[in-house]
Short mmCIF file of C-alpha atoms in Angstrom, two decimals:
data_model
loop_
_atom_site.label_atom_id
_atom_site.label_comp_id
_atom_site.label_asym_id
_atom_site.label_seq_id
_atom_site.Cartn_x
_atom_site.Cartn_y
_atom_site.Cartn_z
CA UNK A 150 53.26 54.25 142.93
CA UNK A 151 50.70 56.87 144.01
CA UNK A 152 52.68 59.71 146.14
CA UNK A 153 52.38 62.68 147.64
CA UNK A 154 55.37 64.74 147.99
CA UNK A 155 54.84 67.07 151.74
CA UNK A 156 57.61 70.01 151.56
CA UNK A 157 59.32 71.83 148.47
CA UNK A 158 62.76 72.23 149.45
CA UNK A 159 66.35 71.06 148.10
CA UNK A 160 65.86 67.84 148.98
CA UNK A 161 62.17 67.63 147.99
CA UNK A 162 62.68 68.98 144.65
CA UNK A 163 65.06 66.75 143.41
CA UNK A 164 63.42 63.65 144.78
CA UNK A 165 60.19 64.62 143.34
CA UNK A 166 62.13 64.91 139.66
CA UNK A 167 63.33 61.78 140.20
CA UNK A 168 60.74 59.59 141.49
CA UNK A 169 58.21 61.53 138.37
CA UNK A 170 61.51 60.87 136.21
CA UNK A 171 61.26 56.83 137.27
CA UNK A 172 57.49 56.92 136.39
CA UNK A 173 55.57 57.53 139.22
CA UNK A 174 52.66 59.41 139.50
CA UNK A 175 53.15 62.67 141.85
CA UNK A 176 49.66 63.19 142.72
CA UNK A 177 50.17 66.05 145.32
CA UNK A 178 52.28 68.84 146.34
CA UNK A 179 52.27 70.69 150.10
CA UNK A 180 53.74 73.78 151.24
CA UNK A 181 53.12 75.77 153.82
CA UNK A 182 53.81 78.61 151.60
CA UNK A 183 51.92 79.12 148.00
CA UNK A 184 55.08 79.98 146.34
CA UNK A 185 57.14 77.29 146.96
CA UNK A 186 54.63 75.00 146.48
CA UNK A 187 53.39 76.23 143.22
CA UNK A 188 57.03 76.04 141.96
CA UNK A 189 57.41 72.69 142.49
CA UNK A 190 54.28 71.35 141.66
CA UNK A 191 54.76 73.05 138.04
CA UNK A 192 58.27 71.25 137.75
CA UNK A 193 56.40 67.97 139.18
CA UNK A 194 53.18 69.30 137.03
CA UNK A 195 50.79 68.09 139.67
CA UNK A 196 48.39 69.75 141.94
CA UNK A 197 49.62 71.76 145.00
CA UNK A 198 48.09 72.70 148.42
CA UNK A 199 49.13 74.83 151.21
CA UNK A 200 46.62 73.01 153.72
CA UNK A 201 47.18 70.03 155.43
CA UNK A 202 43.82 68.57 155.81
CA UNK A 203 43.46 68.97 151.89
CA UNK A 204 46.50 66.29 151.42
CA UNK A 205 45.29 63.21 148.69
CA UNK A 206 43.90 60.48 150.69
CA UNK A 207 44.36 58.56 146.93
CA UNK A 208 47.86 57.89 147.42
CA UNK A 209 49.82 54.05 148.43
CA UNK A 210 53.00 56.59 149.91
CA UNK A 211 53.54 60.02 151.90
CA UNK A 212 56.51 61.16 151.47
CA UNK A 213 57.35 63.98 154.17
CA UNK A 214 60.64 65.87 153.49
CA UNK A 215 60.84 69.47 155.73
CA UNK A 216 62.59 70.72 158.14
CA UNK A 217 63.41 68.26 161.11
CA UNK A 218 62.20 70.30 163.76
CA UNK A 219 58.91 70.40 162.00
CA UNK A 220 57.99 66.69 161.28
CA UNK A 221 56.60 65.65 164.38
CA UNK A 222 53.87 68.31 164.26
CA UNK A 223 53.37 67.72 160.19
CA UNK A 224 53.29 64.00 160.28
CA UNK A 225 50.58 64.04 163.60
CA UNK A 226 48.21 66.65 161.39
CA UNK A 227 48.49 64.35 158.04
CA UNK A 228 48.44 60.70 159.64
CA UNK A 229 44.67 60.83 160.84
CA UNK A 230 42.30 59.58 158.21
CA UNK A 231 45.67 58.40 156.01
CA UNK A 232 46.11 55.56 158.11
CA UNK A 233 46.71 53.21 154.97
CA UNK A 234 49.02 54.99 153.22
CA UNK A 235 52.59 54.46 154.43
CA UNK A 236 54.36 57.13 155.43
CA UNK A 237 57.92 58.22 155.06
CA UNK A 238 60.60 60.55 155.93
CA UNK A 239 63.98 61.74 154.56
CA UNK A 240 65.65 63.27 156.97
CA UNK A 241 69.22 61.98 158.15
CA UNK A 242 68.97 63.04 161.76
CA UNK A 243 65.49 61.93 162.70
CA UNK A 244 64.44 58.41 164.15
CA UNK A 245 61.53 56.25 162.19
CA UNK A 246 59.43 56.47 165.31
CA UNK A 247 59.07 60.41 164.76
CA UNK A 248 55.78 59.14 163.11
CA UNK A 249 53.69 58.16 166.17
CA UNK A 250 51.96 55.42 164.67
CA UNK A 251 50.73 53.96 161.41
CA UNK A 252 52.60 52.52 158.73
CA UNK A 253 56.33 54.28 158.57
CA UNK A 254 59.74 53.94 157.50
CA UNK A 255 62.49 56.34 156.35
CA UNK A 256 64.48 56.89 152.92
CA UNK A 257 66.86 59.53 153.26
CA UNK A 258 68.89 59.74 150.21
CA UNK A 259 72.20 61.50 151.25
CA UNK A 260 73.32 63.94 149.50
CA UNK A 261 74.03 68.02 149.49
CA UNK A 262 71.25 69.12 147.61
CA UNK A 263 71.11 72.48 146.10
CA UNK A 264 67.82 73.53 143.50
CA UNK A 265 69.81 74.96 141.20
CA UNK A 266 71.99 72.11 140.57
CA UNK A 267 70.85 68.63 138.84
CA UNK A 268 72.50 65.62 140.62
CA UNK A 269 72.17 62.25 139.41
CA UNK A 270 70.09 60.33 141.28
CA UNK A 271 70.81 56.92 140.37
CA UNK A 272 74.26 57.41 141.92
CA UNK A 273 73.49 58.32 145.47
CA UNK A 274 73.33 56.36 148.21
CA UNK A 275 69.72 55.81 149.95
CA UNK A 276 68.87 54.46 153.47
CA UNK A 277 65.93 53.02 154.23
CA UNK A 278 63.68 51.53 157.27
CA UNK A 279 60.43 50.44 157.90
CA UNK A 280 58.30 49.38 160.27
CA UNK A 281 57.67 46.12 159.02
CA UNK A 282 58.91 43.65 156.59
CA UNK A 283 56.53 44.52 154.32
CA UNK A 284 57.23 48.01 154.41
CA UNK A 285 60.62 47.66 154.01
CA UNK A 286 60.01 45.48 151.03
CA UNK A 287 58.35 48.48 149.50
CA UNK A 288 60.66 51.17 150.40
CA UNK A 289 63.29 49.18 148.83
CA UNK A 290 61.33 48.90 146.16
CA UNK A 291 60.39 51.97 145.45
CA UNK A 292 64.19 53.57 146.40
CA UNK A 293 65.73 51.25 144.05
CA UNK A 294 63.32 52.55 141.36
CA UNK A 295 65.62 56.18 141.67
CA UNK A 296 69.05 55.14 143.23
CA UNK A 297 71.21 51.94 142.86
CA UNK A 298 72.74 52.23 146.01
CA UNK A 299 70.07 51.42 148.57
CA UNK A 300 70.95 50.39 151.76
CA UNK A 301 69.16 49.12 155.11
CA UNK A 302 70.14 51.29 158.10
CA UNK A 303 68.30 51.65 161.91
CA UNK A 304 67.72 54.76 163.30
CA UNK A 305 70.44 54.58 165.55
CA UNK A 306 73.27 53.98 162.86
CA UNK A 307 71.76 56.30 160.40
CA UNK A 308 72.08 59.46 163.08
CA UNK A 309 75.71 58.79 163.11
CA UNK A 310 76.26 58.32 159.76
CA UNK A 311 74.03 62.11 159.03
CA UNK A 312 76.86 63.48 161.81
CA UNK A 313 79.64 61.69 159.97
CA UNK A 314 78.13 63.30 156.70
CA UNK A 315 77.99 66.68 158.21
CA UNK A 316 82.05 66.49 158.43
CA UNK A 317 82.95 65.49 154.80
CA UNK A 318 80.18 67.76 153.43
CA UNK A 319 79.39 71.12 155.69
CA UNK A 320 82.89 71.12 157.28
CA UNK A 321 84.53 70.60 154.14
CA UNK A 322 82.61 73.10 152.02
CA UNK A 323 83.67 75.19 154.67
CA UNK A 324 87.14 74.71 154.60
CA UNK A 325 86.67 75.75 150.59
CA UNK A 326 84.60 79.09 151.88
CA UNK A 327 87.74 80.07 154.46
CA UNK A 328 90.10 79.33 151.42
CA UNK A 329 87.69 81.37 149.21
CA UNK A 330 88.22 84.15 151.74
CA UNK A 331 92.01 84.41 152.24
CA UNK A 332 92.64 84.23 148.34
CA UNK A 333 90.23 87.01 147.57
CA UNK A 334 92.01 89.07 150.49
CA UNK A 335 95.06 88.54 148.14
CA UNK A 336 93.85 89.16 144.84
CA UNK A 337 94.04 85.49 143.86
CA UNK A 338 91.27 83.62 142.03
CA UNK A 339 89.26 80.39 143.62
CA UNK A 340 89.79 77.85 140.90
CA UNK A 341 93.17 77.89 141.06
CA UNK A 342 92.51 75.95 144.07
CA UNK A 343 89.92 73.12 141.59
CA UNK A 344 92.69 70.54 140.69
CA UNK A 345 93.93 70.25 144.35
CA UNK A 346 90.31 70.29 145.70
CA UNK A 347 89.84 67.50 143.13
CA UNK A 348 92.31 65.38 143.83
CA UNK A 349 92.18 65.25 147.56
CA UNK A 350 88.65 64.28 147.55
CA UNK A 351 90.02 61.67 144.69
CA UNK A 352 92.74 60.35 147.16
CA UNK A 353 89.88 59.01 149.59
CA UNK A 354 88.73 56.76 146.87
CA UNK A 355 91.69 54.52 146.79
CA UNK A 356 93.69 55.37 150.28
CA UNK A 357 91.98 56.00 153.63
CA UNK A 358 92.41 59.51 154.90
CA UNK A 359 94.64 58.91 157.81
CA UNK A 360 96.98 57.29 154.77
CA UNK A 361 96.01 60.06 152.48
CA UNK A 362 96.92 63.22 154.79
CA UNK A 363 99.74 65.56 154.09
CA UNK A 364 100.55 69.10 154.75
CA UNK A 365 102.85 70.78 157.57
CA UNK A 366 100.36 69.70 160.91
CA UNK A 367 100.91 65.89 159.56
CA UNK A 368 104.93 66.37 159.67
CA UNK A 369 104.51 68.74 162.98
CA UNK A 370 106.41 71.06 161.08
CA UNK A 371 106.06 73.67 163.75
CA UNK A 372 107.87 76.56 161.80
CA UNK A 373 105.39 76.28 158.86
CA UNK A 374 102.57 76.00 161.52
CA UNK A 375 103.69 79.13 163.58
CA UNK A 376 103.86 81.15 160.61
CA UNK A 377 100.62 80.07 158.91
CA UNK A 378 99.32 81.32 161.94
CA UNK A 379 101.14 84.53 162.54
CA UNK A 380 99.28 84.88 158.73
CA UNK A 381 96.15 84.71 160.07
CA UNK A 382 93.21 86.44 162.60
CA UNK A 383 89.42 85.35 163.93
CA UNK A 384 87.47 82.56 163.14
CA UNK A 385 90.05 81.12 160.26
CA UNK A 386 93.00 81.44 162.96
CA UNK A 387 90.85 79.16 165.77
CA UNK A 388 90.13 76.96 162.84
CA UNK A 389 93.91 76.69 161.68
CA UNK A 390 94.43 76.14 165.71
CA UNK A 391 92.04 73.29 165.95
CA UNK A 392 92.67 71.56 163.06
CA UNK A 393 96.42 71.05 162.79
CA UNK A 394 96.13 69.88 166.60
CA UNK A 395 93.68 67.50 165.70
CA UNK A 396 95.68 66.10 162.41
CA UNK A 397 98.89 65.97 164.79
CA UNK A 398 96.81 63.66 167.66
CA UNK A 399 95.15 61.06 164.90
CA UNK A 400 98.71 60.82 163.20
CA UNK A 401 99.72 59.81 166.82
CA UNK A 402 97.37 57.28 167.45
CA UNK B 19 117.58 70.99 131.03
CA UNK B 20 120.04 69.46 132.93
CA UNK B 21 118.55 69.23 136.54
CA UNK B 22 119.43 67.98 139.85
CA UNK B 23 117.15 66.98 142.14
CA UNK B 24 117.76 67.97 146.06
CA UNK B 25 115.36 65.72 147.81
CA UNK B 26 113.58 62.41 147.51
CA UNK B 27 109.98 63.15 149.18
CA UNK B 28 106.50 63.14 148.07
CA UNK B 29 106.78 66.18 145.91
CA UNK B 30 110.52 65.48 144.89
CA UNK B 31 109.35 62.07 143.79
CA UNK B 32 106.24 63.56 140.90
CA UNK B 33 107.98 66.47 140.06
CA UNK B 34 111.37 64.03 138.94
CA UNK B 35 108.86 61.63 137.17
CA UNK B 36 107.68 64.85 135.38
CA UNK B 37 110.25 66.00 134.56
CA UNK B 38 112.16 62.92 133.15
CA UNK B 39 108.82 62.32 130.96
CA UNK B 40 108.85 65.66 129.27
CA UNK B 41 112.53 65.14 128.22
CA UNK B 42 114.91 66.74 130.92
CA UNK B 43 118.17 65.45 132.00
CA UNK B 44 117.81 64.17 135.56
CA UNK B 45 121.82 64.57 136.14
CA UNK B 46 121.49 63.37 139.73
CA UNK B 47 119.35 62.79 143.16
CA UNK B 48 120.57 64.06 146.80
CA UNK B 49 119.27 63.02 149.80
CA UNK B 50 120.55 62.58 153.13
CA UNK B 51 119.56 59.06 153.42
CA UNK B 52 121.07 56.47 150.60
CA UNK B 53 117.77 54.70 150.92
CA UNK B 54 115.69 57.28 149.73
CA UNK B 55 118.24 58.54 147.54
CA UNK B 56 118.67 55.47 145.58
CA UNK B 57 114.62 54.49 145.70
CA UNK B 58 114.48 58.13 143.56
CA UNK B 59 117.69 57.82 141.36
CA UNK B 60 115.95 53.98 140.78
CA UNK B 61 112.70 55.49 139.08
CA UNK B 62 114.91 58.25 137.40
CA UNK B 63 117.31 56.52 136.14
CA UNK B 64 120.30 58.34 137.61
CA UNK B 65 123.26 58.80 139.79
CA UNK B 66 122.58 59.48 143.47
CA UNK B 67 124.68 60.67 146.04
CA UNK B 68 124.21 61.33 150.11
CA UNK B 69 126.74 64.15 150.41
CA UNK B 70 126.21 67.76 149.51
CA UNK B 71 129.72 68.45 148.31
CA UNK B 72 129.33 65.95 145.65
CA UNK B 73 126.60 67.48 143.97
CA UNK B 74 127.09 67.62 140.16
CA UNK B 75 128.69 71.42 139.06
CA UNK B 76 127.40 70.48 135.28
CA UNK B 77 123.73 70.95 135.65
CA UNK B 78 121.40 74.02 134.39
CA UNK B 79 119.09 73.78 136.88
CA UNK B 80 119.10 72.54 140.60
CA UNK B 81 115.72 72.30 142.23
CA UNK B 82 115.72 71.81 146.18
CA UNK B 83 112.32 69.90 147.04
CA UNK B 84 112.76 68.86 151.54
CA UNK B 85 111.43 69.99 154.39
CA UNK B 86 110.88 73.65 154.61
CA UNK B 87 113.11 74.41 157.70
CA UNK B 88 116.18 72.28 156.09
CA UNK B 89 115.59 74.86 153.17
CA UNK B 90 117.82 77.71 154.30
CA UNK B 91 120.46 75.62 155.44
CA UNK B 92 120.95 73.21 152.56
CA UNK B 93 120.56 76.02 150.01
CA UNK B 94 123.78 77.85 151.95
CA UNK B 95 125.68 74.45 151.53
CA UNK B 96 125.31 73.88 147.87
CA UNK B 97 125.43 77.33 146.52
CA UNK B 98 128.74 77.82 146.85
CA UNK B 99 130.42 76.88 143.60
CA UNK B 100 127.30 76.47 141.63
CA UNK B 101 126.81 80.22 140.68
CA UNK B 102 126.22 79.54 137.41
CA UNK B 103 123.00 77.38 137.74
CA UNK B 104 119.65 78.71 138.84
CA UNK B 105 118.31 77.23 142.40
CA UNK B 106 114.36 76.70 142.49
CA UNK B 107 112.92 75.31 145.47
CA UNK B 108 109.23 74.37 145.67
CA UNK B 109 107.97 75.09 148.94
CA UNK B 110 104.65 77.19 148.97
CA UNK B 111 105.59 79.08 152.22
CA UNK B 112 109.15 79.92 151.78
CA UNK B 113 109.79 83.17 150.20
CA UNK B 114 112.62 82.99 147.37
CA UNK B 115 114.93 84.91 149.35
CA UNK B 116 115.53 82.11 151.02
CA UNK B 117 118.22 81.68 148.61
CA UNK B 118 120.69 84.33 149.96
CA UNK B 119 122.71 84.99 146.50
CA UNK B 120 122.51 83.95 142.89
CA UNK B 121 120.43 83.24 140.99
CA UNK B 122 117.35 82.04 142.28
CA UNK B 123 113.69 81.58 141.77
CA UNK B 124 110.30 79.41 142.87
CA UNK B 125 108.59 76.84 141.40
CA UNK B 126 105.51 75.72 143.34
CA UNK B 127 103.38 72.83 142.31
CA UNK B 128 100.47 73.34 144.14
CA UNK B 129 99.24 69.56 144.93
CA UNK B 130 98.53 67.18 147.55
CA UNK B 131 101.21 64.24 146.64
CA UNK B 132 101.72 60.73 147.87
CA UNK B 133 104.29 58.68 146.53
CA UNK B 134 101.99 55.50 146.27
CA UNK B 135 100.04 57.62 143.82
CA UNK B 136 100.14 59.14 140.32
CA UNK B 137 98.64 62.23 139.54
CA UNK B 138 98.21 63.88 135.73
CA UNK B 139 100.91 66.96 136.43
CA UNK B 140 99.92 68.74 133.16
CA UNK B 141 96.88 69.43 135.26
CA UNK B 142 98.68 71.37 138.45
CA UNK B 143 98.90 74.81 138.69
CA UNK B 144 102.39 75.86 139.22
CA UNK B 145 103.13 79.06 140.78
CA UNK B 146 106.70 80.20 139.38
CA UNK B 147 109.22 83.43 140.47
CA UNK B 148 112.61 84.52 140.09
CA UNK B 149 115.37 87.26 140.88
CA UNK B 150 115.41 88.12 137.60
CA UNK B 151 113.31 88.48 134.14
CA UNK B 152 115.47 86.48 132.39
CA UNK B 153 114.95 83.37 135.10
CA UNK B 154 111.61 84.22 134.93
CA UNK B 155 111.29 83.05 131.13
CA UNK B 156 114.04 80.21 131.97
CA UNK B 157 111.32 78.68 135.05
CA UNK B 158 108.06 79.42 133.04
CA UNK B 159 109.41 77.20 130.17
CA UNK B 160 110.70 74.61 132.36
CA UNK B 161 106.96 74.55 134.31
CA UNK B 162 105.32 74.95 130.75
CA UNK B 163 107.26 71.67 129.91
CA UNK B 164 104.95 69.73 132.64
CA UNK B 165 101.96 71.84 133.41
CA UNK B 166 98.95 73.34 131.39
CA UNK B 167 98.72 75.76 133.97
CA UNK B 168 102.03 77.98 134.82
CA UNK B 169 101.35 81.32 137.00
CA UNK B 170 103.74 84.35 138.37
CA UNK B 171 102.99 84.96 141.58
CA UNK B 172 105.13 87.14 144.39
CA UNK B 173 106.15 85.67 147.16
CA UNK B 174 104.34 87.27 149.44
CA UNK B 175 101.05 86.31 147.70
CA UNK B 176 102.58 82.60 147.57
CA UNK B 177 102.42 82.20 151.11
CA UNK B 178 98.74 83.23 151.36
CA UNK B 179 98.55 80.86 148.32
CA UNK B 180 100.05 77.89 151.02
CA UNK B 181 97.66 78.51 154.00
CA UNK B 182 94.32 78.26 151.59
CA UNK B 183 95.78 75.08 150.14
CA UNK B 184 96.05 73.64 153.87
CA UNK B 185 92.37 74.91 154.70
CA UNK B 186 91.06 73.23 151.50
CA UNK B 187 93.66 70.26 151.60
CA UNK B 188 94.84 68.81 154.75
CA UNK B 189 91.78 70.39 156.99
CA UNK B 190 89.41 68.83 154.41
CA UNK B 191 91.00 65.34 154.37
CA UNK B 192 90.76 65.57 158.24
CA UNK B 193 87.19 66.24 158.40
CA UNK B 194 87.15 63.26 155.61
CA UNK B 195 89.25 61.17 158.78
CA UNK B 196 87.17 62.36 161.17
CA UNK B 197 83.92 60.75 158.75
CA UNK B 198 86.10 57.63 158.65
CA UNK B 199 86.51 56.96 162.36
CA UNK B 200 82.66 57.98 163.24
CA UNK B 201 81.58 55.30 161.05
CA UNK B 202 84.08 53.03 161.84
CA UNK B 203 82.73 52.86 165.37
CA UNK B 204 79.02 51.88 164.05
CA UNK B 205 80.12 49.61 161.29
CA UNK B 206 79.30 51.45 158.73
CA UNK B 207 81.82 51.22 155.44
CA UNK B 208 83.63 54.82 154.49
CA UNK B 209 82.81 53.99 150.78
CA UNK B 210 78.89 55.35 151.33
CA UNK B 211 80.60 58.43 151.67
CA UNK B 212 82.11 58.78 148.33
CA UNK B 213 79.18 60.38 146.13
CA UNK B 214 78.91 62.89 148.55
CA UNK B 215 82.47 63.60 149.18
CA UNK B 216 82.59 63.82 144.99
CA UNK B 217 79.61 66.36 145.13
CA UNK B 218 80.58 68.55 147.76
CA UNK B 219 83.85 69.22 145.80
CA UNK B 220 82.43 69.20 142.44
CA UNK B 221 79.99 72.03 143.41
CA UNK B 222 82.26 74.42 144.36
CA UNK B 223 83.02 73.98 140.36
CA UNK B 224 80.00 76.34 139.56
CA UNK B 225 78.91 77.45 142.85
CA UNK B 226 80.76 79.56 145.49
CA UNK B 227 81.44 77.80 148.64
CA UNK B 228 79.19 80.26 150.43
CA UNK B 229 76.29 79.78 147.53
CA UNK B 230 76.92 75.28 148.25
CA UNK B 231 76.63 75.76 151.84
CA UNK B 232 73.58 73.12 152.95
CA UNK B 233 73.11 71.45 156.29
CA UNK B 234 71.76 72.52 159.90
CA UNK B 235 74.68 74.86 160.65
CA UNK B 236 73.78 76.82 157.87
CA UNK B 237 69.91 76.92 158.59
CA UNK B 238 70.58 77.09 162.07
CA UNK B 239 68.75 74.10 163.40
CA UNK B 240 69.56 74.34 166.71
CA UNK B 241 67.79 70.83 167.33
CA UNK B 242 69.82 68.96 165.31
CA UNK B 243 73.05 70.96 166.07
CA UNK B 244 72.18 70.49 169.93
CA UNK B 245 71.47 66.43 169.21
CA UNK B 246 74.75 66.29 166.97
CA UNK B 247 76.96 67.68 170.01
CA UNK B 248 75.47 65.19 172.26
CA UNK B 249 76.95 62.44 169.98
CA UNK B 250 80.31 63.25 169.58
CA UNK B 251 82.90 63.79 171.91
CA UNK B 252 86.69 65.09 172.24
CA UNK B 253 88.21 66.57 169.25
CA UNK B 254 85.22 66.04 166.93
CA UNK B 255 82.86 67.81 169.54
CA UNK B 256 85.24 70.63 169.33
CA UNK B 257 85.86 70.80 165.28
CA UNK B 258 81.34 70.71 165.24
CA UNK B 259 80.90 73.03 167.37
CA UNK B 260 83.80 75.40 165.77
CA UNK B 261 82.59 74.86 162.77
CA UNK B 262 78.83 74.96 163.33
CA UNK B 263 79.31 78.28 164.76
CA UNK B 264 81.86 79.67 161.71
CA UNK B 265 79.54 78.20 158.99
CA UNK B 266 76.82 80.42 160.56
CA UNK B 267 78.93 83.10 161.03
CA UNK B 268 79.94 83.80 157.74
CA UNK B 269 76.20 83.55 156.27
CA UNK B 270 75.13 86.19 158.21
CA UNK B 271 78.23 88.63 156.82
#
C-alpha cells in the first residue's frame, strides 16, 4: 500500500521500518519539526515535509501517530481534500471517532517503544478498528502484513486495555528505576537484579499473578514490612506504603 | 556436604533440589508440620522429623530457610549442641547476627520461588557471608556448587539488597495483578500482555530504567493522565496517580 507516515516519534519510527520492511511504499514523511522529520524520512528514504497542506494526496492510507493531545487538530488540517484515503491512528488512549469524519479506523500496536532499540515487530500485538467493514478488512490486512497478533478491539475496550498497559509497562519500569536507586545508594550494581527481573515477568506466562506473588506484604509479614520501611524515605517509602497494602487486600479477596 | 535442611517453604524447597543435584548429602528435613516435612524429605529423598531436638548432630552444614521472625527463635533452639556445624540461613533481611554464637554465616538466593515451578539455580545470584574467613571459603564453595553467580556482601548492604528485590519483584508482579483484573473486567485475555511485559523487562537489559521510561507520565500528558484517573478507581486510582506523579518526578532530577 501507498502510505504516508504523519509524526516521527518512537512509535512512528519503528512502524515506518516495519511497514517499508513488509514492502510498502512510504511515500511521505511529516513533522512539525525539520529535524525529526528528516531523520526519519532518511531511515524510511522517502520524502519529508514539515507542512501539513503539502501531505501526498497519492496515498490509499494516512497513518497519524503523535502525540494524543495533538490529533484532533492534525487529523482536521490533513482530512480536507484527502477524503479518499483512509485514515488511521495509533494511539492506545484515543477513540476512532477522534477523526471527525471520512474514512477511519485505528491500529495501535502496543508496545514500549524506544528509537534506539529494534523490537520485532511480527511479535507484538496490534488492535485495530474501522469504520466500516471494509475498512476493517484493510486494516487487518495491512496490520497482519507487520504483526501476527492482530486483534479487533472498540474504542471503549482498547482505553482500558492502554490503562491496563500503563501498569505492567510504566509502573513496572518504575519499580526497576526505584530499585536502580536504592542499590546505587549502596554501592551495589543493577544487573544483579536481571535474573530475578527475568523470571518474575517469566512467572506470568504460566501462573496468573495473584498465584505468582511472593515477598513479605503477600505473607503480612509485618516485621519485614516495618523494617523495609524504617529503610526507607520520600517517594520510594509512599510507594513501599501503597504497594504492600494493596498486595495484602487482593491476597484477601 | 552433609546438610540439613530447617524448613520446607518455597525457597527451602529449590535450594534442597539444588543442592541434592549437585551432589550434597541431604541428611534430613525439619519442619513444624509432618505434612510439609515429609512432602520435602519425599523429593529429597531423606529422613524428616517435626521436633527440633531431634535434629541430626552429624551434619556439616545446617541451613535454616522459614519465616524471617521464626528465625531468631529457632536458631536459639538448635544451636545448642551443634557447635561444630556452621548455621546459614537465607533470608535477605536478616542480618547474620541473628545467629547469637558459633559459627555462622548467610547464604541468600536472591529469587522469586514457587514451589509449582522450576527455575535454572546456576543462574541466581547468591549473596553469601560469614563470622569468619574460613566459613567464608566453606559457603562460597557450597553456593559455587549451585550458582554461576556467588557474591560477598555485608549484611548491612544485604538488607538494602532485600527492599530493591521487593520494588522490582513483588511491586512489579502487583502492577502485573493489577493489569490482570482491569482486563478481566472488559473481557480482554491477560495473555495480550505478554510481549510487552517481556519487553519492558528485557530493556532494562541495555537501557537504564530511567533511559526505558515511555508513556504519558513520563511526557506529562496531562490529558491522558487526567482521562486514565477517571477510569480507575480504589487502589488502582491510588497506585496511578502515585506513580504518575513519581515517574515524573524522577525525570525531572
Amino acid at each position: 500500500m501507498k502510505i504516508v507516515l504523519i509524526g516521527a516519534g518512537n512509535l512512528a519510527t519503528n512502524l515506518g521500518k516495519a511497514l517499508r520492511h513488509a514492502g510498502h511504499d512510504i511515500v511521505q514523511v511529516f513533522s512539525r519539526t525539520a529535524e525529526s522529520a528528516d531523520a526519519l524520512a532518511h531511515i524510511l528514504q522517502c520524502p519529508s515535509t514539515t507542512c501539513l497542506s503539502d501531505v501526498s494526496l497519492d496515498a490509499d492510507v494516512c497513518i497519524l501517530s503523535v502525540k494524543d493531545s495533538a490529533l484532533a487538530d492534525i487529523a482536521s488540517q490533513v482530512l480536507p481534500g484527502r477524503e479518499h484515503m483512509l485514515f488511521l491512528h495509533t494511539a492506545g488512549s484515543m477513540p476512532m471517532d477522534v477523526f471527525a469524519a471520512g474514512r477511519r479506523g485505528v491500529f495501535y500496536p502496543m508496545q514500549t517503544f524506544s528509537k534506539s532499540r529494534e523490537v520485532d515487530f511480527r511479535c507484538i500485538p496490534c488492535f485495530v478498528e474501522a469504520s466500516s467493514a471494509d475498512d476493517l478488512e484493510c486494516v487487518r490486512r495491512l496490520a497482519s502484513t507487520v504483526s501476527d497478533r492482530v486483534y479487533n478491539l472498540t474504542s471503549d475496550q482498547r482505553k482500558y486495555l492502554h490503562v491496563a498497559a500503563v501498569f505492567c509497562c510504566n509502573f513496572v519500569n518504575h519499580c526497576y528505576a526505584q530499585t536502580e536507586s536504592l542499590l546505587k545508594e549502596h554501592d551495589i550494581p543493577f544487573d544483579v537484579m536481571l535474573p530475578l527481573i527475568d523470571e518474575t515477568a517469566e512467572k506470568v506466562h504460566v501462573l496468573s499473578p495473584r498465584e505468582a506473588q511472593t515477598g513479605p506484604a503477600v505473607r503480612w509479614d509485618e516485621n519485614v514490612i516495618a523494617r523495609h520501611e524504617s529503610m526507607l524515605q520520600g517517594t520510594a517509602l509512599d510507594i513501599y506504603h501503597l504497594m504492600s497494602h494493596a498486595i495484602h487486600e487482593m491476597q484477601k479477596k
